[in-house]
Amino acid sequence: MAAFTDDFTGTNGENLGDRTGWTLANGTAFAAEVNATNQLKASANEAGFTAQDTSNANHYAQAVMRYTQTGGPGTTRHFPLAVRVTDSNNFGAAYRSQNGNEEVYSRSSGTFALLSSASSVVTSGDTIKLEANGTGASSIKVYRNGAELTGLTTTSAINTTVTTPGMVPRSDAADPWIDDWESDEVSAGGGGTPYYSGMSLMGVGV
């Protein structure tokens, strides 16, 4: 299956769930929208969005981070990247950067679990990839600009058979938020595959 990509070119205020390849799984339709500069913005509302089905529980979600904070992107509680996503209340793993920390959470029936955390800084323009591959130890990995962030390597027992990646905007407005989305099954482009810095791709607290 070919990778699904979205550079968020569109009309200012276009809801993410109205775009080809995206589905609003639950929550507020305008929680994520195209902004005036063809990037994605997030409102102060919660929603779960799923991207095109990869038909494989081993898949990745990738984006360019565009939001900023002191010490790294994100004073928000948004999750711009999630894997094995059913909706905003149920996902195998989701990545966010907040207050100088990068974190990976799972969520089951609305209950969050912190899977891993590292004190490190992400800057606007960094490409972040979240990957789910298998169900054993080290099955969840995060990459920044093609390099694995080993401090965030973890595992998740939630939604292990779900084949859709996505994102979970939650609260606090962020404009811009992310840009240049890519997702696919791992066998077609996951792992240590170099990030695509030359094309518009893209890259969140409880």
PDB file of C-alpha atoms in Angstrom, residues 7-112:
ATOM      1  CA  ASP A   7       0.425  18.645   3.231  1.00  0.00           C
ATOM      2  CA  PHE A   8      -2.761  20.356   4.466  1.00  0.00           C
ATOM      3  CA  THR A   9      -3.132  22.594   1.444  1.00  0.00           C
ATOM      4  CA  GLY A  10      -6.733  23.765   1.462  1.00  0.00           C
ATOM      5  CA  THR A  11      -9.170  26.404   2.614  1.00  0.00           C
ATOM      6  CA  ASN A  12      -8.617  28.241   5.883  1.00  0.00           C
ATOM      7  CA  GLY A  13     -10.946  26.640   8.453  1.00  0.00           C
ATOM      8  CA  GLU A  14     -11.431  23.355   6.587  1.00  0.00           C
ATOM      9  CA  ASN A  15     -12.086  20.599   9.139  1.00  0.00           C
ATOM     10  CA  LEU A  16      -9.538  17.785   9.094  1.00  0.00           C
ATOM     11  CA  GLY A  17     -12.279  15.153   9.024  1.00  0.00           C
ATOM     12  CA  ASP A  18     -13.612  16.592   5.747  1.00  0.00           C
ATOM     13  CA  ARG A  19     -10.335  15.960   3.942  1.00  0.00           C
ATOM     14  CA  THR A  20      -9.719  12.888   1.813  1.00  0.00           C
ATOM     15  CA  GLY A  21      -8.160  10.088   3.849  1.00  0.00           C
ATOM     16  CA  TRP A  22      -9.236  11.420   7.255  1.00  0.00           C
ATOM     17  CA  THR A  23     -12.121  10.397   9.511  1.00  0.00           C
ATOM     18  CA  LEU A  24     -13.482  12.118  12.614  1.00  0.00           C
ATOM     19  CA  ALA A  25     -13.726   9.155  15.006  1.00  0.00           C
ATOM     20  CA  ASN A  26     -15.208  11.160  17.869  1.00  0.00           C
ATOM     21  CA  GLY A  27     -15.229  14.606  19.391  1.00  0.00           C
ATOM     22  CA  THR A  28     -15.431  18.113  17.944  1.00  0.00           C
ATOM     23  CA  ALA A  29     -15.160  18.404  14.161  1.00  0.00           C
ATOM     24  CA  PHE A  30     -13.252  21.702  14.261  1.00  0.00           C
ATOM     25  CA  ALA A  31     -10.692  20.454  16.797  1.00  0.00           C
ATOM     26  CA  ALA A  32      -8.181  20.309  13.910  1.00  0.00           C
ATOM     27  CA  GLU A  33      -8.430  22.576  10.866  1.00  0.00           C
ATOM     28  CA  VAL A  34      -6.362  23.839   7.952  1.00  0.00           C
ATOM     29  CA  ASN A  35      -5.000  27.309   8.725  1.00  0.00           C
ATOM     30  CA  ALA A  36      -4.351  30.337   6.509  1.00  0.00           C
ATOM     31  CA  THR A  37      -0.827  29.166   5.599  1.00  0.00           C
ATOM     32  CA  ASN A  38      -1.731  25.573   4.629  1.00  0.00           C
ATOM     33  CA  GLN A  39      -0.669  23.957   7.873  1.00  0.00           C
ATOM     34  CA  LEU A  40      -2.823  22.243  10.490  1.00  0.00           C
ATOM     35  CA  LYS A  41      -4.029  24.129  13.551  1.00  0.00           C
ATOM     36  CA  ALA A  42      -5.677  22.777  16.715  1.00  0.00           C
ATOM     37  CA  SER A  43      -8.446  24.363  18.745  1.00  0.00           C
ATOM     38  CA  ALA A  44      -9.156  24.019  22.464  1.00  0.00           C
ATOM     39  CA  ASN A  45     -11.355  20.970  21.901  1.00  0.00           C
ATOM     40  CA  GLU A  46     -10.836  17.212  22.043  1.00  0.00           C
ATOM     41  CA  ALA A  47     -11.283  14.875  19.095  1.00  0.00           C
ATOM     42  CA  GLY A  48      -9.906  11.677  17.655  1.00  0.00           C
ATOM     43  CA  PHE A  49      -9.014  11.610  13.969  1.00  0.00           C
ATOM     44  CA  THR A  50      -7.945   8.503  12.091  1.00  0.00           C
ATOM     45  CA  ALA A  51      -5.900   8.589   8.914  1.00  0.00           C
ATOM     46  CA  GLN A  52      -6.238   6.223   5.970  1.00  0.00           C
ATOM     47  CA  ASP A  53      -6.291   2.595   7.131  1.00  0.00           C
ATOM     48  CA  THR A  54      -2.889   0.926   6.676  1.00  0.00           C
ATOM     49  CA  SER A  55      -4.428  -2.594   6.883  1.00  0.00           C
ATOM     50  CA  ASN A  56      -1.576  -3.461   9.246  1.00  0.00           C
ATOM     51  CA  ALA A  57      -1.303  -3.095  13.023  1.00  0.00           C
ATOM     52  CA  ASN A  58       2.398  -2.418  12.464  1.00  0.00           C
ATOM     53  CA  HIS A  59       2.410   1.137  11.134  1.00  0.00           C
ATOM     54  CA  TYR A  60       3.773   4.612  11.693  1.00  0.00           C
ATOM     55  CA  ALA A  61       2.608   8.220  11.797  1.00  0.00           C
ATOM     56  CA  GLN A  62       4.957  11.070  10.929  1.00  0.00           C
ATOM     57  CA  ALA A  63       4.731  14.859  10.729  1.00  0.00           C
ATOM     58  CA  VAL A  64       6.675  18.101  10.874  1.00  0.00           C
ATOM     59  CA  MET A  65       6.225  19.904  14.170  1.00  0.00           C
ATOM     60  CA  ARG A  66       5.172  23.557  13.814  1.00  0.00           C
ATOM     61  CA  TYR A  67       4.054  24.598  17.304  1.00  0.00           C
ATOM     62  CA  THR A  68       6.524  26.177  19.739  1.00  0.00           C
ATOM     63  CA  GLN A  69       7.066  26.538  23.475  1.00  0.00           C
ATOM     64  CA  THR A  70       9.808  27.489  25.877  1.00  0.00           C
ATOM     65  CA  GLY A  71      12.097  24.454  25.806  1.00  0.00           C
ATOM     66  CA  GLY A  72      10.347  22.764  22.868  1.00  0.00           C
ATOM     67  CA  PRO A  73       7.102  22.585  20.915  1.00  0.00           C
ATOM     68  CA  GLY A  74       3.868  22.465  22.802  1.00  0.00           C
ATOM     69  CA  THR A  75       2.506  24.096  25.913  1.00  0.00           C
ATOM     70  CA  THR A  76      -0.591  22.138  24.938  1.00  0.00           C
ATOM     71  CA  ARG A  77      -1.911  18.703  25.756  1.00  0.00           C
ATOM     72  CA  HIS A  78      -2.305  17.750  22.105  1.00  0.00           C
ATOM     73  CA  PHE A  79      -1.082  14.458  20.630  1.00  0.00           C
ATOM     74  CA  PRO A  80      -0.107  15.150  16.988  1.00  0.00           C
ATOM     75  CA  LEU A  81       0.908  11.536  16.325  1.00  0.00           C
ATOM     76  CA  ALA A  82      -0.887   8.387  17.395  1.00  0.00           C
ATOM     77  CA  VAL A  83      -0.839   4.746  16.325  1.00  0.00           C
ATOM     78  CA  ARG A  84      -3.401   1.953  16.644  1.00  0.00           C
ATOM     79  CA  VAL A  85      -6.125   4.558  17.041  1.00  0.00           C
ATOM     80  CA  THR A  86      -9.804   3.801  17.578  1.00  0.00           C
ATOM     81  CA  ASP A  87     -10.760   7.267  18.848  1.00  0.00           C
ATOM     82  CA  SER A  88      -9.517   9.886  21.319  1.00  0.00           C
ATOM     83  CA  ASN A  89     -10.273   7.566  24.251  1.00  0.00           C
ATOM     84  CA  ASN A  90      -8.573   4.464  22.861  1.00  0.00           C
ATOM     85  CA  PHE A  91      -5.148   4.296  21.215  1.00  0.00           C
ATOM     86  CA  GLY A  92      -2.094   2.101  21.462  1.00  0.00           C
ATOM     87  CA  ALA A  93       0.428   4.915  21.713  1.00  0.00           C
ATOM     88  CA  ALA A  94       0.537   8.667  21.156  1.00  0.00           C
ATOM     89  CA  TYR A  95       3.418  11.157  21.168  1.00  0.00           C
ATOM     90  CA  ARG A  96       3.531  14.677  22.533  1.00  0.00           C
ATOM     91  CA  SER A  97       6.123  17.276  23.472  1.00  0.00           C
ATOM     92  CA  GLN A  98       5.340  19.475  26.452  1.00  0.00           C
ATOM     93  CA  ASN A  99       7.406  21.807  28.622  1.00  0.00           C
ATOM     94  CA  GLY A 100      10.737  20.411  27.457  1.00  0.00           C
ATOM     95  CA  ASN A 101       9.708  16.757  27.797  1.00  0.00           C
ATOM     96  CA  GLU A 102       8.816  14.266  25.109  1.00  0.00           C
ATOM     97  CA  GLU A 103       6.285  11.658  26.170  1.00  0.00           C
ATOM     98  CA  VAL A 104       4.472   8.585  24.882  1.00  0.00           C
ATOM     99  CA  TYR A 105       1.077   7.642  26.303  1.00  0.00           C
ATOM    100  CA  SER A 106      -1.517   4.953  25.709  1.00  0.00           C
ATOM    101  CA  ARG A 107      -5.219   5.406  26.455  1.00  0.00           C
ATOM    102  CA  SER A 108      -7.850   2.782  27.145  1.00  0.00           C
ATOM    103  CA  SER A 109     -11.523   3.666  27.736  1.00  0.00           C
ATOM    104  CA  GLY A 110     -10.453   7.217  28.527  1.00  0.00           C
ATOM    105  CA  THR A 111      -7.713   6.298  31.021  1.00  0.00           C
ATOM    106  CA  PHE A 112      -4.203   7.488  30.193  1.00  0.00           C
TER     107      PHE A 112
END
